XYZ file of C-alpha atoms in Angstrom:
779
model
C 86.313 80.272 15.027
C 84.504 77.121 16.154
C 87.028 74.488 17.304
C 87.141 71.333 15.188
C 88.499 68.753 17.621
C 87.153 67.071 20.709
C 90.527 67.586 22.429
C 90.043 71.343 22.659
C 89.893 72.973 26.092
C 86.592 72.584 27.876
C 85.332 75.984 26.787
C 86.169 75.208 23.160
C 84.441 71.858 23.357
C 81.370 73.470 24.831
C 81.271 76.035 22.023
C 81.468 73.189 19.532
C 78.693 71.249 21.234
C 76.520 74.365 21.359
C 76.956 74.958 17.623
C 76.312 71.293 16.882
C 73.211 71.454 19.038
C 71.833 74.340 16.989
C 72.519 72.437 13.776
C 70.981 69.296 15.246
C 67.756 71.163 15.946
C 67.721 72.620 12.432
C 68.231 69.185 10.847
C 65.367 67.837 12.966
C 63.121 70.656 11.834
C 64.059 70.533 8.155
C 63.563 66.774 7.889
C 60.144 66.974 9.550
C 59.100 70.030 7.515
C 60.236 68.443 4.250
C 58.013 65.428 4.880
C 55.128 67.602 6.028
C 55.338 69.722 2.880
C 55.228 66.612 0.682
C 52.127 65.329 2.463
C 50.145 68.420 3.482
C 51.296 71.476 1.543
C 52.062 70.303 -1.988
C 48.891 69.739 -4.047
C 47.898 66.085 -4.278
C 44.901 65.795 -6.620
C 44.915 61.972 -6.629
C 44.717 61.669 -2.852
C 47.307 58.888 -2.946
C 49.419 58.608 0.191
C 52.800 60.292 -0.245
C 54.430 59.095 2.958
C 57.676 59.771 4.705
C 59.310 58.891 7.996
C 59.608 61.758 10.430
C 60.311 59.459 13.395
C 63.015 57.492 11.572
C 64.749 60.746 10.676
C 64.535 62.064 14.227
C 66.348 59.087 15.732
C 69.303 59.693 13.388
C 69.596 63.477 13.687
C 72.268 63.555 16.415
C 74.371 60.888 14.706
C 74.216 62.605 11.335
C 74.887 66.051 12.784
C 78.084 64.959 14.548
C 79.257 63.030 11.501
C 78.809 65.670 8.818
C 79.512 68.738 10.917
C 82.544 67.401 12.757
C 83.879 63.971 11.867
C 83.758 63.319 8.116
C 86.501 64.104 5.645
C 86.047 64.610 1.929
C 87.433 61.104 1.335
C 84.833 59.430 3.560
C 81.685 57.824 2.177
C 78.403 57.282 4.029
C 75.465 54.984 3.390
C 72.340 56.431 5.044
C 69.459 54.204 6.104
C 66.583 54.537 3.617
C 64.002 56.194 5.851
C 66.425 58.920 6.936
C 66.738 60.373 3.440
C 65.005 63.677 4.399
C 67.597 64.126 7.140
C 70.358 63.600 4.569
C 68.801 66.216 2.311
C 68.531 68.577 5.276
C 72.245 68.103 5.984
C 73.137 68.702 2.336
C 70.975 71.842 2.328
C 72.829 73.251 5.347
C 76.118 72.471 3.579
C 75.014 74.455 0.534
C 74.616 71.407 -1.703
C 70.847 71.671 -2.100
C 68.722 74.812 -2.537
C 65.761 75.354 -0.232
C 63.251 74.948 -3.058
C 64.484 71.387 -3.590
C 63.252 70.487 -0.094
C 59.713 70.980 -1.397
C 60.133 68.212 -4.002
C 60.444 65.103 -1.801
C 58.738 62.158 -3.510
C 57.548 64.304 -6.403
C 58.214 63.444 -10.035
C 61.831 64.311 -10.781
C 62.364 65.573 -7.239
C 64.083 64.231 -4.163
C 63.797 60.470 -4.082
C 61.958 58.542 -1.395
C 65.236 56.891 -0.429
C 68.818 58.042 -1.080
C 69.825 57.532 -4.704
C 73.260 58.085 -6.221
C 71.850 58.357 -9.705
C 68.579 60.267 -9.222
C 68.983 62.688 -6.306
C 70.369 66.136 -7.177
C 72.545 66.396 -4.053
C 75.538 64.270 -3.013
C 74.527 60.698 -2.135
C 77.336 58.196 -1.652
C 75.268 55.010 -1.654
C 71.802 54.220 -2.924
C 69.736 52.605 -0.206
C 66.157 51.442 0.030
C 66.378 47.670 0.067
C 66.995 46.725 3.682
C 70.408 45.176 4.312
C 71.914 46.135 0.961
C 72.689 49.737 1.877
C 74.197 48.573 5.152
C 76.652 46.210 3.477
C 77.478 48.445 0.494
C 80.272 50.374 2.314
C 82.030 47.067 3.020
C 82.193 46.298 -0.678
C 82.958 49.951 -1.395
C 86.004 49.641 0.880
C 87.191 46.538 -0.957
C 86.632 48.207 -4.331
C 88.565 51.305 -3.243
C 91.498 49.196 -2.049
C 91.505 47.229 -5.285
C 91.506 50.390 -7.407
C 94.068 52.222 -5.289
C 96.474 49.287 -5.566
C 96.466 49.506 -9.369
C 95.399 52.967 -10.426
C 96.274 55.407 -7.625
C 93.835 58.204 -6.981
C 91.023 56.502 -5.075
C 92.438 57.961 -1.876
C 91.689 56.792 1.623
C 88.858 57.532 3.993
C 86.361 55.656 6.084
C 83.275 53.910 4.797
C 80.317 54.486 7.109
C 76.966 52.717 7.179
C 74.111 54.259 9.139
C 71.517 51.561 9.712
C 68.539 50.818 11.891
C 68.660 47.986 14.387
C 65.778 46.184 12.649
C 67.958 46.097 9.522
C 70.180 43.623 11.341
C 67.400 41.073 10.936
C 68.548 40.740 7.331
C 70.837 37.781 6.761
C 72.796 39.774 4.174
C 74.233 41.858 7.011
C 75.675 38.878 8.837
C 76.868 37.177 5.657
C 78.947 40.287 5.026
C 80.086 40.843 8.624
C 81.622 37.391 8.947
C 83.193 37.071 5.487
C 86.948 36.459 5.903
C 87.751 39.331 3.535
C 86.077 41.858 5.853
C 88.019 41.409 9.091
C 90.938 43.556 7.894
C 88.874 46.484 6.600
C 89.590 49.024 9.313
C 88.004 51.827 7.314
C 84.529 50.272 7.693
C 82.346 51.810 10.422
C 78.743 50.820 11.070
C 76.615 53.042 13.304
C 73.487 51.226 14.421
C 70.484 53.377 15.278
C 69.426 51.187 18.208
C 65.928 52.565 18.717
C 64.450 49.140 19.484
C 61.489 49.621 17.169
C 60.558 48.058 13.863
C 57.781 48.985 11.461
C 54.849 47.986 13.661
C 56.071 47.460 17.199
C 58.658 47.717 19.902
C 61.057 44.808 19.440
C 60.612 42.857 22.680
C 63.873 40.933 22.936
C 66.473 43.033 21.141
C 69.726 42.710 23.069
C 72.689 44.938 22.364
C 74.864 42.508 24.313
C 73.963 39.667 21.942
C 74.623 41.856 18.911
C 77.953 42.957 20.391
C 78.989 39.345 20.865
C 78.207 38.494 17.262
C 80.248 41.426 15.949
C 83.140 40.707 18.311
C 83.193 37.067 17.211
C 83.698 38.305 13.630
C 86.667 40.431 14.708
C 84.916 43.812 14.818
C 85.538 46.536 17.381
C 82.321 47.219 19.305
C 81.590 50.603 20.884
C 78.332 50.842 22.811
C 76.700 54.206 23.519
C 73.866 53.493 25.902
C 73.522 56.509 28.204
C 74.185 60.199 27.803
C 75.938 62.666 30.060
C 72.869 63.522 32.158
C 72.069 59.917 33.044
C 75.720 59.114 33.618
C 75.892 61.940 36.145
C 72.729 60.686 37.883
C 74.285 57.224 38.201
C 76.986 58.765 40.403
C 74.472 60.143 42.913
C 72.932 58.286 45.846
C 70.444 55.862 44.333
C 72.199 56.092 40.982
C 73.222 52.446 40.899
C 69.609 51.502 41.486
C 68.623 53.681 38.536
C 71.214 52.041 36.289
C 70.117 48.567 37.380
C 66.483 49.426 36.765
C 67.145 50.772 33.282
C 69.535 47.963 32.357
C 67.076 45.232 33.326
C 63.958 46.904 31.994
C 62.374 45.342 28.895
C 62.215 47.378 25.713
C 58.398 47.775 25.686
C 58.345 49.016 29.286
C 61.081 51.550 28.539
C 59.258 52.793 25.458
C 56.088 53.210 27.528
C 57.968 55.468 29.954
C 58.689 57.820 27.054
C 54.949 58.406 26.712
C 54.408 59.200 30.417
C 53.792 62.539 32.091
C 56.254 63.489 34.844
C 53.717 62.426 37.458
C 53.314 59.042 35.805
C 57.085 58.719 35.577
C 57.475 59.220 39.305
C 55.118 56.313 39.863
C 56.298 53.937 37.112
C 60.069 54.443 36.981
C 60.919 53.181 40.504
C 59.277 49.818 39.760
C 58.210 47.356 42.438
C 61.411 45.674 43.554
C 64.331 46.579 45.768
C 65.179 49.557 43.589
C 61.921 51.359 44.333
C 62.863 53.146 47.534
C 66.307 54.482 46.479
C 64.882 55.466 43.101
C 62.022 57.382 44.653
C 64.519 59.332 46.733
C 66.719 60.032 43.700
C 63.977 61.260 41.382
C 62.492 63.350 44.144
C 65.556 65.581 43.750
C 64.697 66.231 40.074
C 62.177 68.724 38.776
C 59.725 67.623 36.096
C 61.792 68.914 33.173
C 64.968 67.213 34.424
C 63.141 63.924 34.970
C 61.510 64.084 31.546
C 64.897 64.804 29.936
C 66.812 62.162 31.911
C 64.630 59.237 30.858
C 65.390 59.841 27.177
C 69.066 60.818 27.631
C 70.544 58.004 25.562
C 74.045 57.817 24.102
C 72.923 58.060 20.490
C 71.551 61.534 21.173
C 74.451 62.792 23.283
C 76.636 64.881 20.986
C 79.689 64.658 23.221
C 79.407 60.898 23.612
C 79.170 60.506 19.854
C 82.288 62.618 19.280
C 84.173 60.570 21.866
C 83.074 57.345 20.164
C 84.371 58.527 16.790
C 87.694 59.394 18.419
C 87.927 55.848 19.824
C 87.557 54.072 16.461
C 90.304 51.509 15.834
C 91.274 51.851 12.182
C 92.915 48.415 12.071
C 89.612 46.502 12.047
C 85.951 47.158 11.259
C 84.007 49.023 13.925
C 80.359 48.978 14.930
C 78.906 51.678 17.161
C 75.732 50.504 18.887
C 74.061 53.829 19.594
C 70.947 53.687 21.759
C 68.348 56.121 20.439
C 64.694 57.016 20.714
C 62.656 56.692 17.552
C 60.994 60.028 16.957
C 63.301 61.836 19.420
C 62.093 65.409 19.864
C 58.769 64.794 18.118
C 55.333 64.404 19.649
C 55.404 60.779 18.417
C 58.669 59.822 20.136
C 58.714 56.279 21.425
C 55.211 55.404 20.206
C 55.071 51.836 18.799
C 53.194 53.003 15.679
C 55.189 56.139 14.926
C 57.000 54.694 11.917
C 54.953 56.484 9.244
C 53.004 58.848 11.464
C 52.862 62.544 10.607
C 52.854 65.453 13.024
C 49.643 67.432 13.105
C 49.706 71.113 12.206
C 49.686 72.082 15.882
C 52.450 69.603 16.685
C 54.548 70.953 13.811
C 54.008 74.494 15.092
C 55.190 73.391 18.524
C 58.289 71.817 16.949
C 58.999 75.058 15.093
C 58.891 76.966 18.387
C 61.147 74.498 20.170
C 63.717 74.441 17.348
C 63.782 78.223 16.895
C 62.272 78.196 13.404
C 59.116 79.511 11.791
C 56.187 77.447 10.577
C 55.305 80.133 8.025
C 58.905 80.394 6.783
C 60.119 76.796 7.112
C 63.261 77.126 4.987
C 64.594 80.252 6.699
C 68.410 79.951 6.956
C 70.404 79.943 10.136
C 71.376 83.451 11.307
C 74.437 84.373 9.273
C 76.405 85.530 12.309
C 75.670 82.423 14.402
C 78.284 79.859 15.368
C 76.111 77.209 13.735
C 76.097 79.034 10.377
C 79.856 79.540 10.536
C 80.388 75.858 11.291
C 78.145 74.879 8.354
C 80.151 77.084 5.993
C 83.464 75.793 7.308
C 82.414 72.159 6.959
C 81.006 72.769 3.490
C 84.451 73.778 2.298
C 86.140 70.834 4.011
C 83.737 68.262 2.608
C 83.501 69.529 -0.957
C 84.995 67.028 -3.365
C 86.718 68.010 -6.590
C 85.031 66.822 -9.799
C 85.959 63.282 -10.772
C 88.158 63.096 -13.865
C 86.957 59.993 -15.644
C 89.255 57.783 -17.665
C 87.732 55.968 -20.606
C 88.113 52.194 -20.401
C 90.558 50.691 -22.908
C 88.952 49.440 -26.122
C 87.767 45.838 -26.103
C 88.215 43.843 -29.333
C 85.105 42.564 -31.074
C 86.562 39.345 -32.481
C 89.694 37.320 -31.764
C 89.647 36.040 -35.356
C 89.703 32.303 -34.733
C 86.884 29.805 -35.166
C 86.510 27.131 -32.462
C 86.158 23.587 -33.741
C 85.508 20.144 -32.343
C 83.122 19.687 -29.457
C 82.907 22.179 -26.641
C 80.716 24.017 -24.155
C 79.865 27.670 -23.792
C 81.246 27.557 -20.233
C 84.627 26.426 -21.544
C 84.474 29.107 -24.227
C 84.026 31.772 -21.576
C 87.207 30.721 -19.764
C 89.137 30.729 -23.047
C 87.786 34.166 -23.946
C 89.304 35.664 -20.786
C 92.693 34.168 -21.591
C 92.464 35.318 -25.216
C 91.634 38.821 -23.995
C 94.803 38.914 -21.891
C 96.839 38.069 -24.999
C 95.014 40.218 -27.552
C 94.142 43.267 -25.450
C 96.349 43.372 -22.334
C 95.269 46.909 -21.399
C 91.615 45.899 -21.332
C 92.443 42.634 -19.574
C 94.267 44.591 -16.867
C 90.925 46.214 -15.980
C 89.143 42.865 -15.616
C 88.463 41.659 -12.098
C 86.608 38.394 -11.522
C 84.638 37.501 -8.412
C 83.208 34.135 -7.420
C 81.659 32.534 -4.320
C 84.030 29.602 -3.856
C 83.240 28.002 -7.239
C 86.182 29.132 -9.364
C 87.343 25.669 -10.360
C 83.831 24.421 -11.200
C 83.007 27.376 -13.475
C 86.076 27.145 -15.753
C 88.017 30.019 -14.215
C 91.054 27.856 -13.474
C 93.176 29.020 -16.410
C 92.406 32.676 -15.712
C 93.246 32.293 -12.018
C 96.527 30.592 -12.778
C 97.445 33.459 -15.069
C 96.391 36.516 -13.037
C 96.407 35.291 -9.429
C 94.076 35.984 -6.531
C 93.765 39.450 -5.014
C 94.730 39.941 -1.395
C 95.718 43.153 0.442
C 98.992 41.430 1.373
C 100.963 38.596 -0.176
C 100.277 35.175 1.290
C 102.274 31.983 1.001
C 100.887 29.343 -1.377
C 101.798 26.201 0.533
C 100.725 23.985 -2.362
C 102.874 25.708 -4.967
C 105.275 22.739 -5.047
C 102.565 20.067 -5.046
C 102.674 18.341 -8.431
C 99.018 17.305 -8.209
C 97.779 20.857 -7.674
C 96.200 22.136 -10.888
C 94.674 25.362 -9.601
C 97.447 27.582 -8.213
C 96.204 29.858 -5.427
C 98.672 32.746 -5.565
C 97.357 35.538 -3.325
C 98.914 38.973 -3.624
C 97.968 42.642 -4.177
C 98.362 42.288 -7.959
C 95.841 39.441 -8.336
C 92.751 40.015 -10.467
C 90.374 37.526 -8.900
C 88.536 38.098 -5.616
C 87.305 34.983 -3.868
C 84.595 35.482 -1.252
C 82.776 32.931 0.853
C 79.879 31.010 -0.593
C 77.264 33.750 -0.008
C 76.074 34.954 -3.404
C 74.718 38.219 -2.012
C 78.239 39.180 -0.982
C 79.490 38.462 -4.491
C 76.981 40.724 -6.228
C 77.376 43.389 -3.536
C 81.078 43.558 -4.322
C 80.327 43.312 -8.030
C 78.119 46.401 -7.841
C 80.806 48.443 -6.087
C 83.578 47.280 -8.416
C 81.264 48.329 -11.224
C 80.848 51.822 -9.752
C 84.543 52.770 -9.533
C 84.307 54.577 -12.883
C 81.895 57.083 -11.342
C 83.365 57.254 -7.825
C 87.044 57.676 -8.658
C 87.131 57.895 -12.444
C 88.848 54.518 -12.775
C 86.809 51.991 -14.780
C 87.004 48.306 -14.027
C 85.519 45.425 -16.005
C 84.061 43.317 -13.172
C 82.802 39.806 -13.850
C 80.928 37.698 -11.311
C 80.553 33.969 -11.826
C 78.108 31.720 -10.002
C 75.935 28.698 -10.604
C 72.929 29.831 -12.635
C 70.412 28.149 -10.269
C 71.565 30.561 -7.544
C 71.294 33.735 -9.603
C 67.796 34.342 -8.249
C 69.207 34.371 -4.722
C 71.586 37.152 -5.728
C 69.262 38.938 -8.120
C 67.787 41.568 -5.810
C 71.117 42.996 -4.551
C 72.540 42.836 -8.078
C 69.508 44.737 -9.373
C 70.044 47.340 -6.690
C 73.689 47.653 -7.684
C 72.586 48.360 -11.266
C 70.101 50.955 -9.995
C 72.954 52.614 -8.100
C 75.126 52.862 -11.223
C 77.222 49.726 -10.858
C 78.072 48.128 -14.205
C 79.124 44.492 -14.256
C 78.909 41.209 -16.100
C 77.190 38.398 -14.212
C 77.819 34.906 -15.577
C 75.407 32.146 -14.605
C 76.885 28.738 -15.283
C 76.038 25.884 -15.537
C 72.357 26.359 -16.241
C 69.002 24.815 -16.963
C 67.662 21.268 -16.841
C 70.629 20.462 -19.065
C 72.354 20.152 -15.688
C 70.365 16.906 -15.431
C 72.560 14.679 -13.229
C 72.613 17.277 -10.421
C 68.854 17.030 -9.891
C 65.976 19.458 -9.830
C 67.415 21.646 -7.083
C 70.281 22.679 -9.377
C 68.214 23.335 -12.503
C 67.340 26.951 -13.312
C 64.067 27.824 -15.016
C 63.326 31.544 -14.718
C 66.729 33.147 -15.341
C 66.577 33.366 -19.187
C 64.008 36.181 -19.053
C 66.260 38.508 -17.047
C 67.071 40.550 -20.114
C 63.390 41.238 -20.729
C 62.680 42.290 -17.156
C 65.765 43.948 -15.673
C 66.413 47.606 -16.614
C 70.018 48.441 -17.361
C 70.917 44.849 -18.199
C 71.440 42.961 -21.459
C 71.116 39.171 -21.414
C 72.888 36.804 -23.750
C 72.563 33.029 -23.893
C 74.834 31.807 -26.678
C 74.612 28.349 -28.218
C 78.159 28.041 -29.556
C 81.695 28.856 -28.495
C 82.063 31.490 -31.211
C 78.882 33.259 -30.129
C 80.095 33.140 -26.522
C 83.314 34.904 -27.402
C 81.492 37.623 -29.308
C 78.916 38.145 -26.546
C 81.553 38.269 -23.789
C 83.456 40.950 -25.677
C 80.249 42.898 -26.346
C 79.326 42.725 -22.656
C 82.761 43.955 -21.546
C 82.546 46.868 -23.975
C 79.457 48.115 -22.092
C 81.249 48.495 -18.763
C 82.882 51.476 -17.077
C 81.290 54.312 -19.037
C 78.468 56.824 -18.473
C 76.441 55.398 -21.364
C 77.169 51.792 -20.410
C 75.254 49.068 -18.627
C 75.385 45.625 -17.095
C 75.038 42.244 -18.729
C 74.035 38.714 -17.807
C 75.498 35.717 -19.605
C 73.790 32.321 -19.211
C 76.123 29.470 -20.090
C 75.923 25.696 -20.300
C 78.114 22.655 -19.726
C 76.474 20.703 -22.550
C 79.091 19.638 -25.129
C 78.014 20.759 -28.610
C 79.475 20.012 -32.034
C 80.862 23.416 -33.024
C 80.520 22.703 -36.726
C 76.764 23.182 -36.257
C 77.466 26.907 -35.856
C 78.431 27.120 -39.534
C 80.488 30.258 -38.918
C 81.065 31.931 -42.301
C 84.627 31.872 -43.585
C 84.291 35.078 -45.601
C 85.376 38.048 -43.420
C 82.405 40.212 -44.382
C 79.915 37.401 -43.802
C 81.619 36.559 -40.498
C 81.319 40.176 -39.315
C 77.667 40.182 -40.343
C 77.092 37.041 -38.269
C 78.917 38.592 -35.309
C 76.784 41.738 -35.424
C 73.627 39.656 -35.554
C 74.719 37.390 -32.696
C 75.528 40.383 -30.514
C 72.246 42.088 -31.505
C 70.094 39.137 -30.452
C 69.625 36.497 -33.182
C 70.724 35.192 -36.559
C 69.392 32.856 -39.210
C 71.316 29.634 -38.655
C 69.637 27.617 -41.385
C 67.278 28.731 -44.164
C 65.065 26.233 -45.934
C 64.790 26.308 -49.721
C 61.870 28.391 -50.845
C 59.259 29.705 -48.434
C 59.381 28.098 -44.987
C 56.366 26.369 -43.514
C 57.569 26.943 -39.969
C 60.341 28.772 -38.119
C 62.150 27.135 -35.217
C 63.618 29.822 -32.923
C 65.906 28.196 -30.376
C 68.289 29.502 -27.742
C 71.387 28.209 -25.998
C 71.757 24.498 -25.313
C 68.565 23.656 -27.259
C 69.816 24.698 -30.703
C 71.000 21.140 -31.582
C 67.435 19.895 -30.952
C 66.065 22.568 -33.282
C 68.514 21.612 -36.025
C 67.695 17.909 -35.627
C 63.979 18.736 -35.730
C 64.462 20.735 -38.948
C 66.085 17.687 -40.558
C 63.201 15.479 -39.424
C 60.630 17.966 -40.680
C 62.368 18.202 -44.056
C 62.020 14.435 -44.444
C 58.279 14.900 -43.842
C 58.030 17.603 -46.486
C 57.894 20.517 -44.007
C 60.346 23.315 -44.737
C 61.768 24.824 -41.535
C 63.970 27.848 -40.942
C 66.135 27.705 -37.820
C 66.905 30.968 -36.008
C 69.499 30.987 -33.248
C 68.375 33.445 -30.553
C 71.199 34.861 -28.446
C 69.427 37.679 -26.576
C 65.671 37.670 -25.973
C 65.969 41.036 -24.223
C 67.468 42.789 -27.227
C 64.859 41.258 -29.525
C 62.078 42.377 -27.213
C 63.436 45.916 -27.169
C 63.518 45.856 -30.957
C 59.849 44.812 -31.103
C 58.981 47.590 -28.661
C 60.913 50.094 -30.772
C 58.938 49.029 -33.806
C 55.819 50.108 -31.913
C 57.403 53.408 -30.872
C 57.824 52.284 -27.253
C 61.642 52.162 -27.171
C 64.585 53.712 -28.985
C 66.449 50.448 -29.598
C 67.667 49.456 -33.099
C 65.151 47.434 -35.118
C 67.314 46.132 -37.955
C 67.944 42.803 -36.237
C 64.282 41.819 -36.637
C 64.482 42.313 -40.402
C 67.611 40.180 -40.676
C 66.753 37.389 -38.234
C 63.019 37.278 -39.017
C 62.592 38.738 -42.536
C 58.995 39.525 -43.437
C 59.097 37.475 -46.656
C 59.893 34.372 -44.574
C 57.280 34.909 -41.887
C 55.816 31.593 -40.773
C 54.290 29.983 -37.685
C 56.843 29.815 -34.887
C 58.026 27.144 -32.493
C 60.244 28.673 -29.818
C 62.549 26.488 -27.751
C 64.800 27.088 -24.762
C 66.067 25.420 -21.605
C 64.023 27.716 -19.373
C 60.547 29.142 -19.026
C 58.789 29.285 -22.424
C 57.360 32.775 -21.861
C 60.875 34.118 -22.500
C 60.518 33.740 -26.287
C 56.733 33.680 -26.637
C 56.682 37.358 -27.677
C 58.458 36.495 -30.953
C 55.078 35.657 -32.454
C 54.333 39.394 -32.404
C 57.193 40.189 -34.818
C 54.923 39.282 -37.753
C 51.761 38.366 -35.841
C 52.212 34.684 -36.564
C 50.956 31.710 -34.516
C 53.506 30.552 -31.949
C 53.998 27.482 -29.798
C 56.510 28.215 -27.017
C 58.337 25.174 -25.653
C 60.371 25.256 -22.450
C 60.481 24.240 -18.813
C 57.554 25.028 -16.532
C 58.006 22.723 -13.534
C 60.753 21.442 -11.278
C 63.260 19.140 -12.903
C 64.376 15.584 -12.407
C 67.712 13.819 -12.310
C 68.498 11.610 -15.268
C 70.120 11.317 -18.633
C 69.816 14.299 -20.957
C 67.400 12.646 -23.392
C 65.168 11.529 -20.504
C 65.062 14.975 -18.945
C 64.425 16.735 -22.267
C 61.604 14.288 -23.039
C 60.136 14.814 -19.561
C 59.881 18.569 -20.154
C 58.807 18.361 -23.783
C 61.874 20.101 -25.201
C 63.389 17.149 -27.058
C 63.541 16.839 -30.833
C 60.363 14.743 -30.914
C 58.409 17.461 -29.101
C 59.665 20.151 -31.497
C 58.614 18.096 -34.510
C 55.139 17.496 -33.062
C 54.688 21.203 -32.253
C 55.725 22.179 -35.807
C 53.352 19.677 -37.383
C 50.499 20.937 -35.224
C 51.202 24.517 -36.272
C 51.317 23.653 -39.955
C 48.228 21.421 -39.689
C 50.010 18.456 -41.221
C 48.493 14.983 -40.828
């Protein structure tokens, strides 16, 4: 039997390395052949480039082989850099998780995805990757999510969280925002392995320094393990002239080193010694090497040395995060290795045939299995059994109430109503509330989470002393312990939504659903939007609350006024947007959003809230229970008729969120001018848009809300109004093909009083009245 530890006797270790070497060569071949088949074998009648990344796979082959076929446990999770997805599929094929015929479907419709996808690939994929930086940081947030779940609902297990990333990926700021977050320093299960091939998309990176990267990780409290040279080079360093060789390689620039990889042995003998004091001892040293040994030595880097990789894994300190800086050659083992433009290059037919010969495979039978009696095949079978995970037994999330049964009065804001809804949930539905976890980037007190925090506490892996507990002037009590239900990260919004996505995926990873809610200032939602979108794509279900919002945030100036966020629900798959106008609508929409989370047929939601105080009597919530339930269903479905004029309306005012009071005031003004106006309160433009698409046979969403909010017998010219870009509601004119004037915000805001700012943007009552008169052609 093949030994499974690096501490075996030398003969056992050598047997292991030999078997791993055979698997390594097969992974190299399968990844290259998979890409070749997609581009050259599979019919492509359109002639459109298919693409693939043979070189990016090749640089990761040794790392992935040692991980999957020696190091990983079934509890471990791995995020694989996007361009190495064919190598991941090759590994899964050798482990029996993917049939050979599936390798012919890369980048085809319904086949293997271009980049690893948890939700679309047929084989095991732990993390969806594809957007640079997001896949790298996902295991950090996966580790936090696992710890949170395990502390409450045991069963999430243990295990390391690996990220395999390219060195160019470290250019992304999201990586460093995550690395230095205070929450991360204690996550000993996190391991990053950096494919340090010193190339980006178009070039050799001239000034990439592993020493600088190591210093940055060490400053954040990470363990740094550097694998620069392999066994062959290390042995050469011990010979006469070896120190000169090490000095020459250590001081050589990245482009010069990459050029050496393209040299013939004769050229190497001339170029490698250089021109300085190292030339003479180096010439003597390399004179002792034959051409094959010299060719091999130059590319003998630590990231391709199987033994060095196994030793590095054994040295991981599980008390803090670890990064392994593994020097590699992009395209290692391919004809394109080390070439600056090898990123998307494809091997020619002759080059692929040569690779088949060198890897012991067959160009005419590319998917031929390993010999059944080989040590490599036995190791694959053994590891397949060890890595197979039992099916996840999913628990249904507790039911969420639809209505707390009280009607808010007085004057209030939707932001305040959100905070109250969380507290009401803890009283009315404690089992559902126990699944809620809130996350914010250092803005808890300014987004009305104070009451919730005081009730549930702040999550921390260990209990910490609250030194202000006895301070009478302290309103927000910061009690940190393992039972807390709020996670406070630093101010980086990308970290917040990264964690939100992983908290929202626990239902599918470990069968334990959470109801994660992220809260941030709405103007900064766009900064976090791309990683949040990617979390939704990967199956993470969460509620993102943007508050405060819009130019209604007038005193804070144009930089803090959001314009484009209201249309998220129209544009983001897997997400429902609500922007309620009243406290009662907010409660209903929050509960509806929470009911979507933690289930296979669920989805994410975005709630846009305001700090504008509004007279709650304007909501005119029906007192009759049946009428109240009808209003609730309409509010949750996207819109409701707030005010109906007597007789046939001349115009309909459809307003959303903070602008509803202006619409109501405009309706009163219009009535005094003899213009009858209906007022429709829009709560979800996305749901209304889906309903209009369904009416045309382009969606399967329910359509009834259009008939109730915009009945055909009351069809009239429309004025739409919101504190955001007017295109968000402009489509409502297509409900009955009526003229429409969309009012909203189309340019950067100004500081000032609310009436001044509204007038500046043309969303004040006066502007609504003028637009309605123009539509109805009144003098």
